Coordinates of C-alpha atoms in Angstrom, one line a residue:
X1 CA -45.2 -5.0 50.9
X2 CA -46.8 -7.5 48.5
X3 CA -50.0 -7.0 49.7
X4 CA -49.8 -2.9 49.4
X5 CA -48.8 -3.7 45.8
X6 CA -52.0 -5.2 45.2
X7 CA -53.8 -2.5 46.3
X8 CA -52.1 -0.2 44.3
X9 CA -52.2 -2.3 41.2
X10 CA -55.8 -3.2 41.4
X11 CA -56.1 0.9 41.7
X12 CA -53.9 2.4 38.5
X13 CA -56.0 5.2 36.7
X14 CA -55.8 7.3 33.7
X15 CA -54.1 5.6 30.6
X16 CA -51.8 2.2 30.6
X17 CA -48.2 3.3 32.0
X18 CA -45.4 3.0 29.2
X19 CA -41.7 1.9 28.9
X20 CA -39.5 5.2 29.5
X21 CA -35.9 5.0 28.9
X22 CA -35.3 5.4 32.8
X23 CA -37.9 2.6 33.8
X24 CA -35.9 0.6 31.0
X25 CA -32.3 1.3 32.8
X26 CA -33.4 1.1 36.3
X27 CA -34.9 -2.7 35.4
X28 CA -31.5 -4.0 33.6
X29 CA -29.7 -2.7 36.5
X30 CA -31.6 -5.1 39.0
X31 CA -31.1 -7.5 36.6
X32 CA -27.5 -7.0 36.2
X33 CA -26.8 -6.8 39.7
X34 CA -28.4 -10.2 40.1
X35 CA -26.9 -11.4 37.4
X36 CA -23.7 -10.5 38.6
X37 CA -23.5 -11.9 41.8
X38 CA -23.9 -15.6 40.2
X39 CA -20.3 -15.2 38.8
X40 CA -18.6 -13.2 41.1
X41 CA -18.3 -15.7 43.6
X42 CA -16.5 -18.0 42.0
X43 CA -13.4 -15.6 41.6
X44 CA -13.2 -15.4 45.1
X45 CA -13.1 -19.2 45.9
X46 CA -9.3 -18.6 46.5
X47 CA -9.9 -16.1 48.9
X48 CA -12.6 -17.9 50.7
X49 CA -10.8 -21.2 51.0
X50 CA -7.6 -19.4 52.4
X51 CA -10.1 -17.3 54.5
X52 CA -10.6 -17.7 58.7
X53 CA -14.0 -19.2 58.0
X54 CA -11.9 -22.5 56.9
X55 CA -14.8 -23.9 55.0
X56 CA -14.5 -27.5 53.6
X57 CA -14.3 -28.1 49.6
X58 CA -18.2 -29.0 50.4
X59 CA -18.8 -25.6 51.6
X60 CA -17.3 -24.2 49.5
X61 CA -19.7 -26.0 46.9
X62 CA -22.7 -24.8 49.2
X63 CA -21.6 -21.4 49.1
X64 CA -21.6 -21.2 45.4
X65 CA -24.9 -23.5 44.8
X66 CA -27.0 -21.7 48.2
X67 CA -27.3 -19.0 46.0
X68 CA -28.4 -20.9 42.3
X69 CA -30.4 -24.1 44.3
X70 CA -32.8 -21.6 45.8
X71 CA -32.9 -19.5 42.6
X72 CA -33.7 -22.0 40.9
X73 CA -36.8 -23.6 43.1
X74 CA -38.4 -20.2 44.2
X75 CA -38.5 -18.7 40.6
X76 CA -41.9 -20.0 39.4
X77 CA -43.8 -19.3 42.6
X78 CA -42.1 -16.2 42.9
X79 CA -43.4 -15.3 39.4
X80 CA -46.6 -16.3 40.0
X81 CA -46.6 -14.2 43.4
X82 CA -45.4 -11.2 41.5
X83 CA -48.3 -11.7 39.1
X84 CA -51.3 -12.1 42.0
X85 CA -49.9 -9.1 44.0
X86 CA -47.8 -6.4 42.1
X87 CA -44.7 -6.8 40.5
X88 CA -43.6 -4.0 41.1
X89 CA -44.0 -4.8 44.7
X90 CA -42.3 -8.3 44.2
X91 CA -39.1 -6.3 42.6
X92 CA -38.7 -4.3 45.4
X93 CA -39.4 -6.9 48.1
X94 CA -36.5 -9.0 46.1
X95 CA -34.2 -6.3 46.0
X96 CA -34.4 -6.2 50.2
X97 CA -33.9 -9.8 50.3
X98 CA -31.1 -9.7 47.9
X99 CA -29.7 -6.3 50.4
X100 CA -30.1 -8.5 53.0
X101 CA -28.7 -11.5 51.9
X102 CA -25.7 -9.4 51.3
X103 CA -25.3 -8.0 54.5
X104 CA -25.8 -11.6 56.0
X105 CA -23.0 -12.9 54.0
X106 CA -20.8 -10.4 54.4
X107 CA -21.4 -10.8 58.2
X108 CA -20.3 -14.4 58.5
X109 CA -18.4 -15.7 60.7
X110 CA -19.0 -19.7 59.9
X111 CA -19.2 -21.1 56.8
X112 CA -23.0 -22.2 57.4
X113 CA -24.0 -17.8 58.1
X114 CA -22.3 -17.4 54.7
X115 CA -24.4 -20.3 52.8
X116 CA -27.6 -19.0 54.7
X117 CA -27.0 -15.2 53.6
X118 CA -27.1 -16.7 49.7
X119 CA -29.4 -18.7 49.9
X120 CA -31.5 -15.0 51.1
X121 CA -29.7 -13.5 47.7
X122 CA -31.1 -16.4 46.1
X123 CA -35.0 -15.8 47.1
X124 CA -34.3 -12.1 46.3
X125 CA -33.2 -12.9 42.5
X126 CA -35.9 -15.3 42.3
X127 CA -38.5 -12.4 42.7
X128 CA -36.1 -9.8 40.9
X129 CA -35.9 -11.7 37.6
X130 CA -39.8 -12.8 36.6
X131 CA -40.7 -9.4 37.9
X132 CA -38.5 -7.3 35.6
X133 CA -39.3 -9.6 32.5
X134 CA -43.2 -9.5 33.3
X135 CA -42.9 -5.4 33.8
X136 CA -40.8 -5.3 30.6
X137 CA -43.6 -6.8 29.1
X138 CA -46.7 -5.0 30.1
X139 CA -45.3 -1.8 30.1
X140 CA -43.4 -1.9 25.9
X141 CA -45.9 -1.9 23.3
X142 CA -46.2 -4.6 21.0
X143 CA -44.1 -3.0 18.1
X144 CA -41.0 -2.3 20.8
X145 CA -41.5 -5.2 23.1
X146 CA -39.2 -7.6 21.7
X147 CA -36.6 -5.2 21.3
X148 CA -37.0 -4.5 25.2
X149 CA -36.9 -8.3 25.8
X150 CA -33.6 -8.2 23.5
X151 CA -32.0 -5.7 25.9
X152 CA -33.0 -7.4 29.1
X153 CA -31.7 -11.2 27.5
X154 CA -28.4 -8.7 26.8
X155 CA -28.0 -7.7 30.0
X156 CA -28.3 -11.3 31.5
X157 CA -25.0 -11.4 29.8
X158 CA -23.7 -8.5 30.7
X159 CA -24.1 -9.7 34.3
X160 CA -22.2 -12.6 34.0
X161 CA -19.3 -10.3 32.6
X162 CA -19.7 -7.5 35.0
X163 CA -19.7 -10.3 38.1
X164 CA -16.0 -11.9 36.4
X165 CA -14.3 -8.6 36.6
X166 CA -15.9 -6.9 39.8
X167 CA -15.4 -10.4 41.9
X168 CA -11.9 -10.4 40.5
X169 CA -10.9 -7.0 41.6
X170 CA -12.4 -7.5 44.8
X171 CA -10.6 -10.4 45.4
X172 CA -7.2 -8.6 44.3
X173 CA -8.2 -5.3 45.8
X174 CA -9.9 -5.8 48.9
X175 CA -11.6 -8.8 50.4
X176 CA -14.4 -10.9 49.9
X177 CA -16.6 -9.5 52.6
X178 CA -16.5 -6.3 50.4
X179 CA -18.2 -7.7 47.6
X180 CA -20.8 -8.7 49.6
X181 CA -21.1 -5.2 51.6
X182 CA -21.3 -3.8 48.4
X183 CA -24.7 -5.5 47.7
X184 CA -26.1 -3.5 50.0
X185 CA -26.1 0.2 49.5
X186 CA -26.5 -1.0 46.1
X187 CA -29.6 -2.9 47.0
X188 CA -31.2 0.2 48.9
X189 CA -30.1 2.5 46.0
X190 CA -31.9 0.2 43.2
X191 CA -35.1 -0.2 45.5
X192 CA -35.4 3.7 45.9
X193 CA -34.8 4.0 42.4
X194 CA -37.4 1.6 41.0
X195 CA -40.0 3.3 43.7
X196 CA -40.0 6.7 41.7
X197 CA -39.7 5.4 38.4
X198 CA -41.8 2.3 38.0
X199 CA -45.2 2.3 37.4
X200 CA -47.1 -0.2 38.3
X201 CA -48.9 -2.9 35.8
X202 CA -52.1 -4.4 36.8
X203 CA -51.8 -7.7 39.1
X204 CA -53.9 -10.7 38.4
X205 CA -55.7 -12.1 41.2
X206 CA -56.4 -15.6 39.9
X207 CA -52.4 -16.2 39.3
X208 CA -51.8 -19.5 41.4
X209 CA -48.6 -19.3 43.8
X210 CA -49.0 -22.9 44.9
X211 CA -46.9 -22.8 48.3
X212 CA -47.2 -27.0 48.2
X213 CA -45.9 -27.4 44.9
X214 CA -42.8 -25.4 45.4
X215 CA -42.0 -26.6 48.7
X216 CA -42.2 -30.3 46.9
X217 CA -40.1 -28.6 43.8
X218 CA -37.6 -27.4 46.0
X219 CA -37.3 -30.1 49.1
X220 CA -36.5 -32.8 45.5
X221 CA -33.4 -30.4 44.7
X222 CA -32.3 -29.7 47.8
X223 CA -32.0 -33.2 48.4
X224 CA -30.3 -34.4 45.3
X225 CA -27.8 -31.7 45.1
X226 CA -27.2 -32.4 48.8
X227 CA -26.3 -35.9 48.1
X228 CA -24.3 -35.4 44.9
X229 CA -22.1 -32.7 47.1
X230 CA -21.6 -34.9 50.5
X231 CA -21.3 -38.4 48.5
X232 CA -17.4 -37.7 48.8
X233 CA -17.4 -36.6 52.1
X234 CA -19.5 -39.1 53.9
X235 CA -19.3 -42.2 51.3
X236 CA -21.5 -43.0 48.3
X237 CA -23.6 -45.9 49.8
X238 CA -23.7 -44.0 53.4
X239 CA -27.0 -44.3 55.2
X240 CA -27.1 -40.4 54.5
X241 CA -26.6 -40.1 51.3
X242 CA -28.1 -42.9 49.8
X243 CA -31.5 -41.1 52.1
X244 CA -30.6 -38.0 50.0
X245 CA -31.3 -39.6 46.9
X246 CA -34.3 -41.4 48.0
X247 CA -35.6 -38.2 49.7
X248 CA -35.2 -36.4 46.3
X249 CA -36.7 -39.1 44.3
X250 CA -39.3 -39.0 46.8
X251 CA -40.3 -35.7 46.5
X252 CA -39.7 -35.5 42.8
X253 CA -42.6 -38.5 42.4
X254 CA -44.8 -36.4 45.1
X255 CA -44.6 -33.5 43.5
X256 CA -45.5 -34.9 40.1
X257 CA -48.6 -36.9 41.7
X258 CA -49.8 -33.3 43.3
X259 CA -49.1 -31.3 40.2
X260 CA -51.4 -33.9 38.2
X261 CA -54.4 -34.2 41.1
X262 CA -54.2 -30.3 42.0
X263 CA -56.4 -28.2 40.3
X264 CA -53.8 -25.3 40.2
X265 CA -50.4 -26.6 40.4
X266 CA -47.3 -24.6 40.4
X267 CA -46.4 -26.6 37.3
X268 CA -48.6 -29.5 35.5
X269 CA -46.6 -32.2 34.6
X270 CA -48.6 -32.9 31.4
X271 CA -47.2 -30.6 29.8
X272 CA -44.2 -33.1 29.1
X273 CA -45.9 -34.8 27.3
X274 CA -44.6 -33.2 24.0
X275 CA -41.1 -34.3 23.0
X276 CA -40.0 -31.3 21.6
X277 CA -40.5 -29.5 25.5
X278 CA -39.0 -32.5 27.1
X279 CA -35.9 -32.2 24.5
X280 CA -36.2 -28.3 25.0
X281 CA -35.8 -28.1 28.9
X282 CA -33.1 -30.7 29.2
X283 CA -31.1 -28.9 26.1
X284 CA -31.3 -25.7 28.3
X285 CA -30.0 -27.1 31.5
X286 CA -27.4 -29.0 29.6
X287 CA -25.6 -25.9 28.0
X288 CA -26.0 -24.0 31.9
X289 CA -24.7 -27.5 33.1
X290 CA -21.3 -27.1 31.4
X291 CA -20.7 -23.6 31.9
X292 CA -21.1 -23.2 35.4
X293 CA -19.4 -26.2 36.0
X294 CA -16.3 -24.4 33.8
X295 CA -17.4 -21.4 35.9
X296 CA -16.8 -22.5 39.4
X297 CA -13.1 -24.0 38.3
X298 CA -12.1 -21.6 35.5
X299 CA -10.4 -18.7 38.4
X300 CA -9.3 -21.7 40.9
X301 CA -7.2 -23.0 37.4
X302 CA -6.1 -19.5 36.4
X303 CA -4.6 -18.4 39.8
X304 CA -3.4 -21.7 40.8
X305 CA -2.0 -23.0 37.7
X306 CA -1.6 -19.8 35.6
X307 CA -0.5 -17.9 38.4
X308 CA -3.0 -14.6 37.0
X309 CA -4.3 -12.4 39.3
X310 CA -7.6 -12.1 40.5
X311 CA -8.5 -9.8 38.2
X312 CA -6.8 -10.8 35.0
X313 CA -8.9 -14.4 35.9
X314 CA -12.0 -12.2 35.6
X315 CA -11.2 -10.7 32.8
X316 CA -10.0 -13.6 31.1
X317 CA -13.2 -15.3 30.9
X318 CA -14.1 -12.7 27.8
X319 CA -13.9 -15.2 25.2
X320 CA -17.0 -17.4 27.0
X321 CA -18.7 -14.0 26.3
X322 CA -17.8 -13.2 23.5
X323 CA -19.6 -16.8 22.1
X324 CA -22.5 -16.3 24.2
X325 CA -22.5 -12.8 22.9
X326 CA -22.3 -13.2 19.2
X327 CA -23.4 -17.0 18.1
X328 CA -27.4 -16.5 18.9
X329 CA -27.8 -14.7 15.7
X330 CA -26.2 -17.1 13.7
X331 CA -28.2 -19.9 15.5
X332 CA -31.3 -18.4 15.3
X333 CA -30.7 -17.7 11.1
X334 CA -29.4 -21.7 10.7
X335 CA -32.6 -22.4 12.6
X336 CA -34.6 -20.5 10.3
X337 CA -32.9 -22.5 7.5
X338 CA -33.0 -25.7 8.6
X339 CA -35.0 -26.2 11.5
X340 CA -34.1 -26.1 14.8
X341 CA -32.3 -29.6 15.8
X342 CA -29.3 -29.0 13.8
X343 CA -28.4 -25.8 15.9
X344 CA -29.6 -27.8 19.0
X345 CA -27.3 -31.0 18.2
X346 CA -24.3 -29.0 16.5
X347 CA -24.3 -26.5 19.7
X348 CA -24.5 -28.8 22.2
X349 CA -22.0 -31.6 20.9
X350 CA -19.7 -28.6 21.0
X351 CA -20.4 -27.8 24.6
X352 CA -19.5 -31.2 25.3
X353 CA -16.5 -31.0 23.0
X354 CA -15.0 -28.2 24.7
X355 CA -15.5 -29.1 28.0
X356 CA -12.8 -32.4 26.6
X357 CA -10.5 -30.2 25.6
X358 CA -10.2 -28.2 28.7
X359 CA -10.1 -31.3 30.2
X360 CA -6.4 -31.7 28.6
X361 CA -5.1 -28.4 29.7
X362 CA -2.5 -28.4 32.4
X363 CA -0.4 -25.4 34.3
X364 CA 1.7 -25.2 30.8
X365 CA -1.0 -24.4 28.6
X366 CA -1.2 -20.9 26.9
X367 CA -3.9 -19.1 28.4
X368 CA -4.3 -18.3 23.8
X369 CA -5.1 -22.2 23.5
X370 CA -7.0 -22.0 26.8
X371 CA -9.0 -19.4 25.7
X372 CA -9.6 -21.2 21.7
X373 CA -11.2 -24.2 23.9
X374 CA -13.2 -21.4 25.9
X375 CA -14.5 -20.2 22.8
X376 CA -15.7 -23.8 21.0
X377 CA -17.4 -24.6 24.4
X378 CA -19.5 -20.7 24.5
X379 CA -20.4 -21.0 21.1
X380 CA -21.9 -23.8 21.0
X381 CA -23.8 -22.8 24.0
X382 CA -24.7 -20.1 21.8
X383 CA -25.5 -21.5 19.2
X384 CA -28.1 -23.5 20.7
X385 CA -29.8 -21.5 22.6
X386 CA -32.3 -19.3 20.5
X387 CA -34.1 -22.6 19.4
X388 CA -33.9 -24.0 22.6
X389 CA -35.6 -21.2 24.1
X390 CA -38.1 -21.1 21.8
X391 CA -39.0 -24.6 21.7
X392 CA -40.2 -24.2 25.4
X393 CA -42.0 -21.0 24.9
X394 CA -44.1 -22.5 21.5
X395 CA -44.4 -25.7 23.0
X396 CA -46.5 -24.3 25.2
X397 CA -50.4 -22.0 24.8
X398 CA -50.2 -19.0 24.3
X399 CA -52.0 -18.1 27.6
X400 CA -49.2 -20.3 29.5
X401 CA -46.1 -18.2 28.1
X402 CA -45.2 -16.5 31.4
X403 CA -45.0 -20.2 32.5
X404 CA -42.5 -21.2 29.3
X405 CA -40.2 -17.9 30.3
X406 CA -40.2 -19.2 34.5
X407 CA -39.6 -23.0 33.0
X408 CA -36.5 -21.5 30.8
X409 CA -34.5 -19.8 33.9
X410 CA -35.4 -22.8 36.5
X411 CA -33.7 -25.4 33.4
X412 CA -30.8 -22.8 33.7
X413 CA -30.3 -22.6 37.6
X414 CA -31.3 -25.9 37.9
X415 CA -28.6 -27.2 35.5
X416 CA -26.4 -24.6 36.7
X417 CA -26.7 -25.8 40.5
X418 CA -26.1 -29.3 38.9
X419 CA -23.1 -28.4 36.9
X420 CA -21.2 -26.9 40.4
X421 CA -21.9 -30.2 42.4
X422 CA -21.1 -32.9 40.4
X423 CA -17.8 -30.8 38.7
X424 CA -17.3 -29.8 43.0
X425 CA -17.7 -33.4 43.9
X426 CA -15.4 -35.2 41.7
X427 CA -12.6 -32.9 41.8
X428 CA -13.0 -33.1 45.6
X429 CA -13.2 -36.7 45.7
X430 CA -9.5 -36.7 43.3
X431 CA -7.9 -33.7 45.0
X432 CA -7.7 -33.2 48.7
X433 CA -4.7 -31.1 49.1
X434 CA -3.9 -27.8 48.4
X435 CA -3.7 -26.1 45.1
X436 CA -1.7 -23.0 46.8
X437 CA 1.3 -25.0 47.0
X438 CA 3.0 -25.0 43.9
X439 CA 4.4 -28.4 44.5
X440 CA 0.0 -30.1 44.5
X441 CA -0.5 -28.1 41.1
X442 CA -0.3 -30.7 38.6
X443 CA -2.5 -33.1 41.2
X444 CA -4.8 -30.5 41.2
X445 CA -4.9 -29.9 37.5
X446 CA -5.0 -34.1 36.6
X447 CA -8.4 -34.1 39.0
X448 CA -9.5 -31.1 37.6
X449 CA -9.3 -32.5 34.1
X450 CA -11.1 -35.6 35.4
X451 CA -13.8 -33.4 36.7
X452 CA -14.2 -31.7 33.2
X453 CA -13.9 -34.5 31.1
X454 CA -16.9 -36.1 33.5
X455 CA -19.3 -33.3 32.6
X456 CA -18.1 -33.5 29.1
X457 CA -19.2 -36.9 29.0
X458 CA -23.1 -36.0 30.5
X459 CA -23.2 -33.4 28.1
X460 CA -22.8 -34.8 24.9
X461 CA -24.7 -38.0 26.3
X462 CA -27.3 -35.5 26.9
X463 CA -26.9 -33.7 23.7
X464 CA -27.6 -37.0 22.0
X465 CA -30.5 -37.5 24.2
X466 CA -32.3 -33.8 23.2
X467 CA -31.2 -34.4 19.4
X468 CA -33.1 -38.0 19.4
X469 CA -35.9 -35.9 20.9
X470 CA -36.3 -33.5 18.3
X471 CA -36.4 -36.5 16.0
X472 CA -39.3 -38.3 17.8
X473 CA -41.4 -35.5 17.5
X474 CA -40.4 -34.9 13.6
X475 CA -41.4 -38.5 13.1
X476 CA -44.4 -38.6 14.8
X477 CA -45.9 -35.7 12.9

């Protein structure tokens, strides 16, 4: 399909196609629908763990991280293959893998079918996302590009939201397996739809894809994740995990030494060099590091503890929206202001901050104080994250800025992937019964403030870290 793209890329005559209202819809719908299926599988971690797959807190982890882990390492060579062959081609190809990686998981019958049909959504989202962005881009005109951009970052959001309330009503409604058939149809429908209403842009045949580097990229997060998720299980200084580690650090350095001798790499380490990208890309994957860590437990806390309903727990997560919804503006006028490292510090010490104070609710919290601590946490995250953004994009030439928007998501999935197995791992490692029982619910909630208050700690000690970065930088100019 790729390669057909191509063809039909290298072959568009008559004027330059243009952004239509329909083309715009049809391209935040792909984007939503990926968007959406991030969140919605945390509402139905109930349902899964009480399901007949029986999966272990670990795989339950897996089934949640499958999806974000191979995101996260396929999304700059799956850019790039968009680029060299058709994006429009790589949209549709996505939206198949995504279909099928629906149909995969809803098909399970072990928990390992179940991990293996997201990790497919995964690779489909990974060529969904760079190839909507890049298509919103070439098609909009300069005067009314970034208000298309606007609406696509928008609807990132609006994916998060939709995923909280339609895994929710799954879960109270139907079943789990229905979410995921759901994907399907869905999938077809979108893939028919962006065939008749998407032009295509002209590809670029000297994009690199660099299959080495991204095999490297991924094999190092693979294996770290693996070993932060199965230290509990198998015991921290096990032969296997401590081989996890070393694996990932292995890679990690491989992949660095290839990046710098390759004369295309997938992604050239020098480019850390500057301070302020360095500062930039951790700050992103901090925020994403906290929230999907709050993510993963937020409906496993409001059904077990709060005793809501599936889909009053999705819906209940409005107030992290509403932060992440309306503090960007405000952080990108103080930026304006002031520069950006007070947005940067103040936002992120409040990520940290509120992950500590819902690390001191319990089952007798009100879900309004609950939700006040949701709030401090989201803002922050939103406060910080216009200049953050935009640090990586202007720290980086012009010519390289479809590499600054792939480095932006990866820092997100990446931390986001992070954020699920270390949160996963230490509550697992405190909490081995059951949360359903009503008698195990303050044992559950004591490990799961333990778990919170952990990645409150990283955060802020991370916050401090991008904040001294900014500094460096202002100091060495």
């Amino acid at each position: 399909m790729l390669r057909h793209a191509e063809l039909q890329d290298r072959a568009v005559p008559g004027p330059a196609p243009t952004l239509t209202r329909a083309t715009l819809l049809v391209l935040c719908a792909c984007v939503l629908v990926a968007q959406a299926m991030v969140a919605a599988v945390n509402l139905l971690i109930p349902q899964l763990a009480a399901s007949t797959l029986h999966p272990t807190p670990g795989q339950l982890l897996w089934a949640v991280d499958a999806y974000v882990i191979v995101f996260a390492a396929l999304l700059i060579p799956a850019g790039a293959l968009g680029d060299r062959y058709g994006r429009k081609g790589a949209l549709m190809s996505g939206l198949g893998l995504f279909a099928a990686g629906g149909a995969v998981s809803a098909l399970a019958t072990t928990p390992a079918v179940l991990i293996a049909g997201r990790g497919l959504c995964g690779a489909g989202a990974a060529l969904i996302m760079p190839a909507t962005m890049s298509l919103l881009v070439h098609l909009s005109p300069p005067e009314r590009r970034a208000q298309a951009l606007a609406t696509w970052t928008l609807t990132i959001g609006l994916g998060g939201l939709t995923g909280n309330i339609g895994g929710g009503l799954a879960g109270q409604y139907l079943t789990w397996r229905a979410l995921f058939w759901a994907v399907v149809p869905l999938g077809g429908l979108l893939a028919l739809i962006v065939a008749r209403t998407v032009p295509r842009t002209p590809s670029r045949p000297d994009a690199s894809v660099d299959p080495v580097g991204a095999a490297l990229l991924a094999g190092a997060l693979l294996a770290v994740v693996y070993g932060i998720i199965e230290g509990p299980g198998f015991g921290w200084g096990s032969v296997r995990v401590l081989a996890a580690f070393g694996a990932g650090a292995a890679l990690l350095a491989a992949f660095t030494l290839y990046g710098l001798r390759a004369a295309r790499p997938l992604l050239d380490p020098r480019i850390f060099r500057s301070p302020k990208l360095r500062a930039g890309t951790l700050g992103i994957g901090t925020g994403f590091f906290g929230l999907f860590a709050l993510f993963y437990v937020n409906p496993q806390y409001l059904q077990y503890a709060k005793g809501f309903s599936p889909a009053m727990a999705g819906l209940a997560i409005i107030p992290v929206t509403t932060g992440l919804a309306v503090m960007p503006k405000l952080g990108a006028r103080l930026a304006q202001r002031t520069g950006p490292r007070l947005p940067i510090g103040v936002g992120l010490a409040m990520v940290g901050a509120g992950l500590l104070l819902l690390a001191t609710v319990d089952k007798d919290t009100p879900y309004l104080v609950y939700a006040v601590y949701l709030l401090v946490m989201s803002a922050g995250a939103g406060l910080s994250a216009p200049s953050l953004t935009l640090t990586v994009v202007a720290e980086l030439p012009a010519h390289q800025a479809g590499l600054g928007s792939g480095l932006n998501t990866a820092a997100r999935e990446i931390g986001a992937a992070l954020g699920v197995a270390v949160f996963g791992t230490v509550l697992a490692s405190r909490f081995q019964g059951d949360p359903r029982d009503p008698a195990q619910v303050t044992a559950f909630t004591d490990a799961m403030g333990v778990a919170l208050a952990t990645v409150g700690v990283v955060a802020l000690l991370a916050a401090a870290t991008v904040t001294m970065g900014y500094r460096e930088r202002a100091g060495a100019s």
